[in-house]
PDB file of N, CA, C and O in Angstrom:
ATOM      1  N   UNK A  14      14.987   4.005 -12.216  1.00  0.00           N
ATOM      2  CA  UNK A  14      14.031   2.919 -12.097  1.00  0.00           C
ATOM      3  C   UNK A  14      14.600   1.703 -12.831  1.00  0.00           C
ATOM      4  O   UNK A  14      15.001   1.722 -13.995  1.00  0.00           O
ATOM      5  N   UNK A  15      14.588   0.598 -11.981  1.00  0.00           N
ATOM      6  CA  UNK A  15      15.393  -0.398 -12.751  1.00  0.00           C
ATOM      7  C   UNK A  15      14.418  -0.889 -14.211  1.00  0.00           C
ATOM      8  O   UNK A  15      13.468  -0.158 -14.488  1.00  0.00           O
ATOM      9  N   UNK A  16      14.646  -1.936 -14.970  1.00  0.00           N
ATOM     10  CA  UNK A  16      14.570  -2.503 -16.462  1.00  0.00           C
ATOM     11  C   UNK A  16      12.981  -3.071 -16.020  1.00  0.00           C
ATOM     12  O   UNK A  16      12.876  -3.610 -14.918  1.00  0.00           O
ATOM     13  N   UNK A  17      11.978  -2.964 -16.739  1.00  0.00           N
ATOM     14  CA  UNK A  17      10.640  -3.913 -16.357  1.00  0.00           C
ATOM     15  C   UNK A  17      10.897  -5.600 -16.111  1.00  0.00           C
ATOM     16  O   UNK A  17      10.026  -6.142 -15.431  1.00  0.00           O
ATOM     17  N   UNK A  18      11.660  -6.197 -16.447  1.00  0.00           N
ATOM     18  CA  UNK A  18      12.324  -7.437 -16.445  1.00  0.00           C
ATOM     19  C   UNK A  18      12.836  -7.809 -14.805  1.00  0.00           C
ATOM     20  O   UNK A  18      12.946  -8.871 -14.191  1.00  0.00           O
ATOM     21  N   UNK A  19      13.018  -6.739 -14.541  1.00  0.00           N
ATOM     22  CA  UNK A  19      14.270  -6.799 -13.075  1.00  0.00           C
ATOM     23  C   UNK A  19      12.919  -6.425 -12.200  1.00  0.00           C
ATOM     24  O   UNK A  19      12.798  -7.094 -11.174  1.00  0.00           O
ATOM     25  N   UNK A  20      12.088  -5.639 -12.411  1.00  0.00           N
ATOM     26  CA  UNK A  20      10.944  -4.904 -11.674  1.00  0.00           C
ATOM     27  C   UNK A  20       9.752  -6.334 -11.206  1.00  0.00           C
ATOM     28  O   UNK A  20       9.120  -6.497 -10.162  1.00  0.00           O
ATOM     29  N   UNK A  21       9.804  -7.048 -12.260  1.00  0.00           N
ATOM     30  CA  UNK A  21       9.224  -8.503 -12.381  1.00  0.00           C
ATOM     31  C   UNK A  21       9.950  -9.429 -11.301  1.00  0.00           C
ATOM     32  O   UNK A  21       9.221  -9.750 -10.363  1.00  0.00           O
ATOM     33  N   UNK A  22      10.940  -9.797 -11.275  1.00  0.00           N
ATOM     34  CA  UNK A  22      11.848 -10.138 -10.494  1.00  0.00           C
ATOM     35  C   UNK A  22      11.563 -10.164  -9.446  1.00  0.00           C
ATOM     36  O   UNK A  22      10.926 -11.059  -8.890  1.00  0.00           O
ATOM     37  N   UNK A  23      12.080  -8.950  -8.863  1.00  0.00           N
ATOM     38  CA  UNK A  23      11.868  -7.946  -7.793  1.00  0.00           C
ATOM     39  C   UNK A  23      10.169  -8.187  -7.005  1.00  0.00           C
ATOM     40  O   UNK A  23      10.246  -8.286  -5.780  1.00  0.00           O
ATOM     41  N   UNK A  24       9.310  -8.244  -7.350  1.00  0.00           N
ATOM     42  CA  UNK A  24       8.324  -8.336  -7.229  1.00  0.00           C
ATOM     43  C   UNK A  24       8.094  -9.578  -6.761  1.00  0.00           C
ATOM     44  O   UNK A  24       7.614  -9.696  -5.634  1.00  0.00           O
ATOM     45  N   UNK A  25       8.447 -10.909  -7.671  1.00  0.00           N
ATOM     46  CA  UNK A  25       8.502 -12.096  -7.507  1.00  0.00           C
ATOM     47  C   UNK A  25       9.329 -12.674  -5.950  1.00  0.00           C
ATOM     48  O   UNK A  25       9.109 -13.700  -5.305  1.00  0.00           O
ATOM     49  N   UNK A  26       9.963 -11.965  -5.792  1.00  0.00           N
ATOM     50  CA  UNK A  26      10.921 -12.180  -4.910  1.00  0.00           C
ATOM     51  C   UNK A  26      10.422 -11.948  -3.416  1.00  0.00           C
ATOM     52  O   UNK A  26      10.667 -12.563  -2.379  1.00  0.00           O
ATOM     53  N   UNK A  27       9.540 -10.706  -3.716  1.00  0.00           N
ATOM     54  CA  UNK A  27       9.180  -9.895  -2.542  1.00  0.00           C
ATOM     55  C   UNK A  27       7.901 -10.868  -1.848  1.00  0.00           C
ATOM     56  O   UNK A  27       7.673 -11.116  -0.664  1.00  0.00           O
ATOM     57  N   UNK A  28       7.091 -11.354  -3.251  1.00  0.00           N
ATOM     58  CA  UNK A  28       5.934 -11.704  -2.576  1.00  0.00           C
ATOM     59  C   UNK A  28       6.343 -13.475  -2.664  1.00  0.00           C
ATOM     60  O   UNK A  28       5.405 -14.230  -2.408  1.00  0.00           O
ATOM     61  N   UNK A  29       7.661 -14.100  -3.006  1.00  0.00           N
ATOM     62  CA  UNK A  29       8.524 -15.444  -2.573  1.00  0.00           C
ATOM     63  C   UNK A  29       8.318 -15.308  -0.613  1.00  0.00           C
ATOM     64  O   UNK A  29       7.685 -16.197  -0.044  1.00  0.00           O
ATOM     65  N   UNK A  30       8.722 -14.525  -0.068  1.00  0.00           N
ATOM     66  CA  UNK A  30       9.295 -14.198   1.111  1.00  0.00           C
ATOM     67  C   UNK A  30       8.460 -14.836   1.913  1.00  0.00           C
ATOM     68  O   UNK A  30       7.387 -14.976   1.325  1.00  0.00           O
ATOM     69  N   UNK A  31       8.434 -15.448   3.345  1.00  0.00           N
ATOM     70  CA  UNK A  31       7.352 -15.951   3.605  1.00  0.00           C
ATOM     71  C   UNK A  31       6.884 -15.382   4.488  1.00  0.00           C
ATOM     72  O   UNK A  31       6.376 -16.076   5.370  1.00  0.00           O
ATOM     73  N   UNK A  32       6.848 -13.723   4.649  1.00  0.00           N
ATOM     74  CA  UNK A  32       6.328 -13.135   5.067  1.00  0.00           C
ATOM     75  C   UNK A  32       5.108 -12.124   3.845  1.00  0.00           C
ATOM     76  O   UNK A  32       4.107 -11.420   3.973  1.00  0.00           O
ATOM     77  N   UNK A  33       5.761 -12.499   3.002  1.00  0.00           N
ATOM     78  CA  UNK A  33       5.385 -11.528   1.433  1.00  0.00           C
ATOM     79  C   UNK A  33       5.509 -10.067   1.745  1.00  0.00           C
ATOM     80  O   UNK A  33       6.586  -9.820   2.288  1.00  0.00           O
ATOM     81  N   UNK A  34       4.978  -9.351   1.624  1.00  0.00           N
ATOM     82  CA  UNK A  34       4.990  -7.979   0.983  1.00  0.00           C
ATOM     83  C   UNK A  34       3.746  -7.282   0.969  1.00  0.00           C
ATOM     84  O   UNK A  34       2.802  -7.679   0.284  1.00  0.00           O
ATOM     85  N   UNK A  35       3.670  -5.816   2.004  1.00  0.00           N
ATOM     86  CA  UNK A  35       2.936  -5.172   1.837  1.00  0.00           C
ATOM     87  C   UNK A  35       2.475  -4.760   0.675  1.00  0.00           C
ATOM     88  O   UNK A  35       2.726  -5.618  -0.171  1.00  0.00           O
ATOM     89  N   UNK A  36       1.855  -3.751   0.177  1.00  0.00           N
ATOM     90  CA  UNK A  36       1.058  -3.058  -0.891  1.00  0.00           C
ATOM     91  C   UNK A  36       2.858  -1.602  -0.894  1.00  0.00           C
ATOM     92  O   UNK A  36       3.608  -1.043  -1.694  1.00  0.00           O
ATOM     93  N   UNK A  37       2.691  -1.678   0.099  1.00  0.00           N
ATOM     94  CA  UNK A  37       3.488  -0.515   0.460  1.00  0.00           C
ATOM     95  C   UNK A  37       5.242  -0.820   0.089  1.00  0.00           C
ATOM     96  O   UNK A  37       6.059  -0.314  -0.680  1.00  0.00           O
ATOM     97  N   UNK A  38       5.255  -1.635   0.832  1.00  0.00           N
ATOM     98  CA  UNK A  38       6.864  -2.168   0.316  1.00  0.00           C
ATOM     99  C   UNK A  38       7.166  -2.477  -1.732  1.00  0.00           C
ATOM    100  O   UNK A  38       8.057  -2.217  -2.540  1.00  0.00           O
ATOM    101  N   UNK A  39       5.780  -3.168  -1.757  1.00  0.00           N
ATOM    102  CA  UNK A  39       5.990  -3.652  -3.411  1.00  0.00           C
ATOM    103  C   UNK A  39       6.464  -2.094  -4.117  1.00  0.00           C
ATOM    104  O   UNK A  39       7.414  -1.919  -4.880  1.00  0.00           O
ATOM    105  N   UNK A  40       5.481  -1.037  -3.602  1.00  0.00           N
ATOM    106  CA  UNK A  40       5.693   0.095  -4.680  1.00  0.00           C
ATOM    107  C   UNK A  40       6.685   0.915  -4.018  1.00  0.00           C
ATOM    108  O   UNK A  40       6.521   2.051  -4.464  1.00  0.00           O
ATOM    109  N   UNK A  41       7.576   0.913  -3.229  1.00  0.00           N
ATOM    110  CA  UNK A  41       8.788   1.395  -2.790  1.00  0.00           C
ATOM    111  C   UNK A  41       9.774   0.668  -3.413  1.00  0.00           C
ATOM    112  O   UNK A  41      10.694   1.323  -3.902  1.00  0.00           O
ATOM    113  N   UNK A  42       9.801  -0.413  -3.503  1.00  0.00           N
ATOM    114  CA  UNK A  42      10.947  -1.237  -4.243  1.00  0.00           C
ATOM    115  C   UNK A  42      10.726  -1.276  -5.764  1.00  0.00           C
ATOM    116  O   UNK A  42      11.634  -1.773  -6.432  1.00  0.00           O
ATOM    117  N   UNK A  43       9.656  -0.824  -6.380  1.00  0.00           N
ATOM    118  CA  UNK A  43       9.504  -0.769  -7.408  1.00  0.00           C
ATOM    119  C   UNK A  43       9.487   0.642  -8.452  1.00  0.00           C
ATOM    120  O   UNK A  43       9.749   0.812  -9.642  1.00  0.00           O
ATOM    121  N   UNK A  44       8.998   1.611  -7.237  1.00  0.00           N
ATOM    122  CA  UNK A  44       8.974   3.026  -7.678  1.00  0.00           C
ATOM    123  C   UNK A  44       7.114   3.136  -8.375  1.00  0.00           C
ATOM    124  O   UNK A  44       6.494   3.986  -9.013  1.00  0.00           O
ATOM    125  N   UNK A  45       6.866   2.096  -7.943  1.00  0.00           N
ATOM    126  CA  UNK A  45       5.514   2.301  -9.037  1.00  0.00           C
ATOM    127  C   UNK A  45       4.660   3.085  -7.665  1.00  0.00           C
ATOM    128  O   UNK A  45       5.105   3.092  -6.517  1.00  0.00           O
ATOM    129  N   UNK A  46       3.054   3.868  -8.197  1.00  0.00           N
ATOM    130  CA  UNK A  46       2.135   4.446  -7.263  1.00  0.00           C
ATOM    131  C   UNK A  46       1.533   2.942  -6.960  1.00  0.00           C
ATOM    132  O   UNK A  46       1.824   1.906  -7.558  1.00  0.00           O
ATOM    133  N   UNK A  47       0.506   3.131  -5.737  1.00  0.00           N
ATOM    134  CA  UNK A  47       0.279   1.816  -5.118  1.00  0.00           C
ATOM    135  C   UNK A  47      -0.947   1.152  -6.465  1.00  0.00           C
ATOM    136  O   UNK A  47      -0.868  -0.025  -6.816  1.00  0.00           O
ATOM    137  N   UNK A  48      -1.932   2.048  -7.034  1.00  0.00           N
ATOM    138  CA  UNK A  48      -3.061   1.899  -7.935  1.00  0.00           C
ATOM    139  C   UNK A  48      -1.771   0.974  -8.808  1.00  0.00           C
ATOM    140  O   UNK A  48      -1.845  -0.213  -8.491  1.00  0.00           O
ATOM    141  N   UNK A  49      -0.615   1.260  -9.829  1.00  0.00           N
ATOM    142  CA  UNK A  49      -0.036   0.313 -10.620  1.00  0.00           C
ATOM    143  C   UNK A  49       0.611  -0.579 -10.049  1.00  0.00           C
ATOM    144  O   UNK A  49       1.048  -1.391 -10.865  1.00  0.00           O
ATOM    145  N   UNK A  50       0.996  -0.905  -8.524  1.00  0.00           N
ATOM    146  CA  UNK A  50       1.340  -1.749  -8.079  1.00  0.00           C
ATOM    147  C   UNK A  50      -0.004  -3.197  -8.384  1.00  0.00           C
ATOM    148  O   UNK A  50       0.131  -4.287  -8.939  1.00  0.00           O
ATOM    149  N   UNK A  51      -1.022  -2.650  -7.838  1.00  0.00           N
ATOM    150  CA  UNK A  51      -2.135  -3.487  -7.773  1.00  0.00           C
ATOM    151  C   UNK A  51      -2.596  -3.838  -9.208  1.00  0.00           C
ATOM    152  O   UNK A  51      -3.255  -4.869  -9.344  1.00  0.00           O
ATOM    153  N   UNK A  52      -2.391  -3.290  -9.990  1.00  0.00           N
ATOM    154  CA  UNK A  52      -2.655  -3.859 -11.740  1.00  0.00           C
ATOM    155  C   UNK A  52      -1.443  -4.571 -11.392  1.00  0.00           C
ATOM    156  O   UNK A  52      -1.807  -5.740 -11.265  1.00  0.00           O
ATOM    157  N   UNK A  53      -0.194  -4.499 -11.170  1.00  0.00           N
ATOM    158  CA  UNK A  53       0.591  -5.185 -11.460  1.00  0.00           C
ATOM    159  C   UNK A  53       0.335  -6.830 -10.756  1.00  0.00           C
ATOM    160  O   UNK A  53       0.888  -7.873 -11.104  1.00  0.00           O
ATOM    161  N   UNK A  54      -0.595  -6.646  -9.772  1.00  0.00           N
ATOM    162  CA  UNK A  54      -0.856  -7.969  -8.852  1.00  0.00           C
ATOM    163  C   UNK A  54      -1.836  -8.551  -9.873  1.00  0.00           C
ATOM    164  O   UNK A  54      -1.623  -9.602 -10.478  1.00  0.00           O
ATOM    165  N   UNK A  55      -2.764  -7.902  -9.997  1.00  0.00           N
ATOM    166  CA  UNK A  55      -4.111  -8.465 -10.685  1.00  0.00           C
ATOM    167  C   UNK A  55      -3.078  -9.199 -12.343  1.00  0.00           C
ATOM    168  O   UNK A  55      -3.119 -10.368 -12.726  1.00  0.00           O
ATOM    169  N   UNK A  56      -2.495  -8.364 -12.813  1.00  0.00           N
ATOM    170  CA  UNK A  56      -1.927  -9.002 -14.234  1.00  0.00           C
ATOM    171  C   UNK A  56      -0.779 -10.406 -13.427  1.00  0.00           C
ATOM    172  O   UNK A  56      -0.442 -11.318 -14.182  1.00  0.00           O
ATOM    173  N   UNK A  57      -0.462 -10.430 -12.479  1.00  0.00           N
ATOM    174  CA  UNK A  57       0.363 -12.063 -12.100  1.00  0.00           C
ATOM    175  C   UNK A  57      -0.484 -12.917 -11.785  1.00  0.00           C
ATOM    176  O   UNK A  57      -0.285 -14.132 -11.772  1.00  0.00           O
ATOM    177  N   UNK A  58      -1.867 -12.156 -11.404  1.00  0.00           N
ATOM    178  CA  UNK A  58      -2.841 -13.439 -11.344  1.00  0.00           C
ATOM    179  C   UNK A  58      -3.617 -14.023 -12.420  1.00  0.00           C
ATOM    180  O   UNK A  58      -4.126 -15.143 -12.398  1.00  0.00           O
ATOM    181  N   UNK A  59      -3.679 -12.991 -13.572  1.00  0.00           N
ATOM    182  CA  UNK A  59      -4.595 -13.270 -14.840  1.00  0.00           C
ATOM    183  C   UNK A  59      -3.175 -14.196 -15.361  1.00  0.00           C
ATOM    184  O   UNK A  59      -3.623 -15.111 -16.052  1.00  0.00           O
ATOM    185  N   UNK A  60      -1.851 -14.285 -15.299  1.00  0.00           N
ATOM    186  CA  UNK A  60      -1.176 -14.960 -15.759  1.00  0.00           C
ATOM    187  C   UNK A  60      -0.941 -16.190 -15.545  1.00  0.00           C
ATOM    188  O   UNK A  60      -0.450 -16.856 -16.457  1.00  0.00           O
ATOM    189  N   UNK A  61      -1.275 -16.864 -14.123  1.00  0.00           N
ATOM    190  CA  UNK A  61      -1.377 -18.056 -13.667  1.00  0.00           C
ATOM    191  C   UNK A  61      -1.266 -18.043 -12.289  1.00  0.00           C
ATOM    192  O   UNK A  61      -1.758 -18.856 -11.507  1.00  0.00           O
ATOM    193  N   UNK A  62      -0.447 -16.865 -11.984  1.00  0.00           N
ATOM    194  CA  UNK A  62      -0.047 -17.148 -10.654  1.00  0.00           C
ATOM    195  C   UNK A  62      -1.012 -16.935  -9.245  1.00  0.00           C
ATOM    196  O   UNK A  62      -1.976 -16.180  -9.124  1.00  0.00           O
ATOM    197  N   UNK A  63      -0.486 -17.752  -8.346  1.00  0.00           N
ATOM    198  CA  UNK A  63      -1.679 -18.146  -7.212  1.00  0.00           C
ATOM    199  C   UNK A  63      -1.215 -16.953  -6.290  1.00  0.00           C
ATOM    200  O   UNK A  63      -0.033 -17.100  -5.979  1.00  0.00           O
ATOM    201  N   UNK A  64      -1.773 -15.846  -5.772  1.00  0.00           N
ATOM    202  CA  UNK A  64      -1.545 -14.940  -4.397  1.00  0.00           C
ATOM    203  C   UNK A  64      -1.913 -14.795  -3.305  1.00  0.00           C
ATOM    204  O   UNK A  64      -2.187 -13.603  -3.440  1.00  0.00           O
ATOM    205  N   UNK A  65      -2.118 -14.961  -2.478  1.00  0.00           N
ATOM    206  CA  UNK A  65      -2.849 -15.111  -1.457  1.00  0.00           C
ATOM    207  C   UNK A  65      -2.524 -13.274  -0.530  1.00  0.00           C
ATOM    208  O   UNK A  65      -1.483 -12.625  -0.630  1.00  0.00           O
ATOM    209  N   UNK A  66      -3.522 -12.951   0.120  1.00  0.00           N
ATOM    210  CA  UNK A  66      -3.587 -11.672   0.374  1.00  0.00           C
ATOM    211  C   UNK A  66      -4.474 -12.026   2.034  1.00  0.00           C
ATOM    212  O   UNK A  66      -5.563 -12.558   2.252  1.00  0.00           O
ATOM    213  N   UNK A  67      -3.514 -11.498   2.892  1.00  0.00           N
ATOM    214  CA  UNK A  67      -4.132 -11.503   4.384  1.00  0.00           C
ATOM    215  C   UNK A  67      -3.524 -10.242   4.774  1.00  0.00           C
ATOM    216  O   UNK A  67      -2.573  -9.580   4.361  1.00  0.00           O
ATOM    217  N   UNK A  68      -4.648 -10.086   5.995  1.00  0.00           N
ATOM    218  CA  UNK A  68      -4.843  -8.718   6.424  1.00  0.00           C
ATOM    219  C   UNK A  68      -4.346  -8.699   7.913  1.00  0.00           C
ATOM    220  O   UNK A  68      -5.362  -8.495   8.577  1.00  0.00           O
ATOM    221  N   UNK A  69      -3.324  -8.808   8.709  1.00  0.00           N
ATOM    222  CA  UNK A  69      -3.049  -9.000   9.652  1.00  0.00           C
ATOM    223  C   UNK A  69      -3.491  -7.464  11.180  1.00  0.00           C
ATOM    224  O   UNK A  69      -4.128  -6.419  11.055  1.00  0.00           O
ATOM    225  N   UNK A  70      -2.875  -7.990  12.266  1.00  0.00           N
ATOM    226  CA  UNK A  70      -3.549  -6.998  13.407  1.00  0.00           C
ATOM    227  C   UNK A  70      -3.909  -5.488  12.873  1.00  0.00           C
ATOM    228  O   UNK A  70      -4.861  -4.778  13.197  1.00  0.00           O
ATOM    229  N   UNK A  71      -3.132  -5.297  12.203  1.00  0.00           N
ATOM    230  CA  UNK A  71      -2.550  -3.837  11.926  1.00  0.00           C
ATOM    231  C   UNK A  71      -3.304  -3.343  10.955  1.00  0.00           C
ATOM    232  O   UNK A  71      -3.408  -2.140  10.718  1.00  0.00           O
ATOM    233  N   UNK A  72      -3.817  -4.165  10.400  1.00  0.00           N
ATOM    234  CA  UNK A  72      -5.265  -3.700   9.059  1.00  0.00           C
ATOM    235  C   UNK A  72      -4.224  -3.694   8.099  1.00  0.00           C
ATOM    236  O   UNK A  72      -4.482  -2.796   7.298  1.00  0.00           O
ATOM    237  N   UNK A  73      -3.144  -4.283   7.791  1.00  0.00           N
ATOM    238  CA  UNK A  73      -2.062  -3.903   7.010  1.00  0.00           C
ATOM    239  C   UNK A  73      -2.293  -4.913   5.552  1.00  0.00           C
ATOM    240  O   UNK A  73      -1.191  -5.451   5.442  1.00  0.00           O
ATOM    241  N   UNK A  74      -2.957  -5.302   4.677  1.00  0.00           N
ATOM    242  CA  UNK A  74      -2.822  -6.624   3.565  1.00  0.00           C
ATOM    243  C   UNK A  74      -1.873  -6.727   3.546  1.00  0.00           C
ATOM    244  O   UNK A  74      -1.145  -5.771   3.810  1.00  0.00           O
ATOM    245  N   UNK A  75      -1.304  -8.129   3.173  1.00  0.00           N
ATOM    246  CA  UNK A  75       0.289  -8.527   2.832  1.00  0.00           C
ATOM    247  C   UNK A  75      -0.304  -9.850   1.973  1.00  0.00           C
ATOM    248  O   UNK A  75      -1.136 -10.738   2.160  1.00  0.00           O
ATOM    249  N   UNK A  76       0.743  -9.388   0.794  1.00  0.00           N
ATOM    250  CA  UNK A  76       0.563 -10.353  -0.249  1.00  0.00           C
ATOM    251  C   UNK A  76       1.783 -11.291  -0.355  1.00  0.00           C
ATOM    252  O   UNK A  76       2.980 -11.008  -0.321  1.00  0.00           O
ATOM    253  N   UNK A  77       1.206 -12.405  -0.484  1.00  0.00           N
ATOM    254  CA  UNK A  77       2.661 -13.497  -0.912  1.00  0.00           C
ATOM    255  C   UNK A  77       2.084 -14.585  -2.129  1.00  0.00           C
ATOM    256  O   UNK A  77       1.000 -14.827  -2.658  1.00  0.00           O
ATOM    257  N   UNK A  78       3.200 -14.974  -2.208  1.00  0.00           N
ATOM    258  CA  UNK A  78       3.164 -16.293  -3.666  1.00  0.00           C
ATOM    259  C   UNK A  78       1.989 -17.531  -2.672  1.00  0.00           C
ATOM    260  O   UNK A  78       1.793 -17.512  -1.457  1.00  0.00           O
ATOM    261  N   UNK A  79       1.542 -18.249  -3.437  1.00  0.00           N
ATOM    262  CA  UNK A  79       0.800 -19.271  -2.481  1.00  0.00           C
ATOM    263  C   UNK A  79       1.636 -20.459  -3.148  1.00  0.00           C
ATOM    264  O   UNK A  79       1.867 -20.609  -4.348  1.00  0.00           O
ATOM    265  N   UNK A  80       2.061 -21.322  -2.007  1.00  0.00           N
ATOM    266  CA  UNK A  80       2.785 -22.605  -1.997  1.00  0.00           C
ATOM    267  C   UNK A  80       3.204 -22.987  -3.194  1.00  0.00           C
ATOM    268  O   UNK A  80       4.382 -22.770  -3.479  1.00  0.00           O
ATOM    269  N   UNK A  81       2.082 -23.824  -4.428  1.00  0.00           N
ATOM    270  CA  UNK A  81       1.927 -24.084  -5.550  1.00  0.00           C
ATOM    271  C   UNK A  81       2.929 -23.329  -5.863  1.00  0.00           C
ATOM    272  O   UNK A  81       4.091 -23.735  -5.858  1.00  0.00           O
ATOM    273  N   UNK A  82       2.596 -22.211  -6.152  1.00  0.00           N
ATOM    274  CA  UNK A  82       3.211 -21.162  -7.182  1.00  0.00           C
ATOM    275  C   UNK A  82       4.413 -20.681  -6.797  1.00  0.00           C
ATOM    276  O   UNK A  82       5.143 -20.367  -7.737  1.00  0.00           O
ATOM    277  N   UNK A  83       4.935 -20.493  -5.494  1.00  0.00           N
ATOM    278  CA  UNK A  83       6.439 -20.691  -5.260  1.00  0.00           C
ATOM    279  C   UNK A  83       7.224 -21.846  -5.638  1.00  0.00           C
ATOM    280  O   UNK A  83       8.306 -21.656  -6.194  1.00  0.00           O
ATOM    281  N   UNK A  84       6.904 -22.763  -5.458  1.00  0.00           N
ATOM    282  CA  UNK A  84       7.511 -24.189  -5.897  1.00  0.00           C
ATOM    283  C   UNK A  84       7.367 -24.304  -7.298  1.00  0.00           C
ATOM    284  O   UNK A  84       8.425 -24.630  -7.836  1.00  0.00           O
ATOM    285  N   UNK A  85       6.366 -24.138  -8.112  1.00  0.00           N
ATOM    286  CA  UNK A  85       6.317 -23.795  -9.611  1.00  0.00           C
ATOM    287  C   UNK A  85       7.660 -23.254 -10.176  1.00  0.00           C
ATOM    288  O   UNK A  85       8.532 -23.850 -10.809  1.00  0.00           O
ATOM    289  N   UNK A  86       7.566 -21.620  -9.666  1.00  0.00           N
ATOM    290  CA  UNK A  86       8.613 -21.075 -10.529  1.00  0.00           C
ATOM    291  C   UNK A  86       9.941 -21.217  -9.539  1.00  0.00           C
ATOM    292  O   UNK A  86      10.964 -20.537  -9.622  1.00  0.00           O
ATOM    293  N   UNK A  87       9.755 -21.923  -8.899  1.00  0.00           N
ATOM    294  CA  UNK A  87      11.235 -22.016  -8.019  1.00  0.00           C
ATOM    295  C   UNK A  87      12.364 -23.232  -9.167  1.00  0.00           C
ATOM    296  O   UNK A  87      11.995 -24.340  -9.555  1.00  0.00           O
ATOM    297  N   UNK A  88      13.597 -22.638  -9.448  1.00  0.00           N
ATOM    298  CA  UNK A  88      14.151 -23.265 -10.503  1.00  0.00           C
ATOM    299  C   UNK A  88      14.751 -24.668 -10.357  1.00  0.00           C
ATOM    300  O   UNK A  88      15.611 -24.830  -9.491  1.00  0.00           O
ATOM    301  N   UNK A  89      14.363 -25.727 -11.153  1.00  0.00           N
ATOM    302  CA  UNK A  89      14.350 -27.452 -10.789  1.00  0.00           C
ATOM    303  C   UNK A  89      15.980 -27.471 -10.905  1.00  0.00           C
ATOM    304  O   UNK A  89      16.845 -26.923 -11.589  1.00  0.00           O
ATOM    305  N   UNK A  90      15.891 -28.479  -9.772  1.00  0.00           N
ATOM    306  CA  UNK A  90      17.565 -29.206  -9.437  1.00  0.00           C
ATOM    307  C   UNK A  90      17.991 -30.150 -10.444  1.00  0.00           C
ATOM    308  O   UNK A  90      19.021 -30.804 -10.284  1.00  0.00           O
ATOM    309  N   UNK A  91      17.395 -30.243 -11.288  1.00  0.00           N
ATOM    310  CA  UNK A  91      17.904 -31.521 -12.695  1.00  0.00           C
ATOM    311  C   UNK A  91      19.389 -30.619 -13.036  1.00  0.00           C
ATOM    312  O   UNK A  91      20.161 -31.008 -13.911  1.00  0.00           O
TER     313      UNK A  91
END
């Protein structure tokens, strides 16, 4: 299981995508059960970050970064 640091990352990355990230994909790439995947969502939102969560044909949720908050932590060109 990679470093909690890299797992953060990883996560960040997944729900960057602009498709974001199932419930299902997050805890495959992470190794976590889906219940600590979802603390892990709820604690990026108590932290600042914006998520947005849609439920497409398939009844499937998919979570991604919302606009704001990709461009936030996206790293400045200075």
């Amino acid at each position: 299981m990679p470093p909690r640091r890299a797992q953060q990352s990883l996560i960040l990355a997944l729900l960057a995508r602009p498709s974001g990230a199932s419930l299902e994909e997050l805890a495959v790439a992470t190794g976590w059960l889906p219940h600590t995947m979802r603390a892990a969502l709820v604690r990026l939102r108590q932290k600042g970050g914006s998520i947005e969560r849609e439920q497409g044909k398939e009844k499937i949720s998919r979570y991604r970064l919302a606009a704001a908050t990709a461009t936030a932590s996206a790293p400045s060109a200075d």
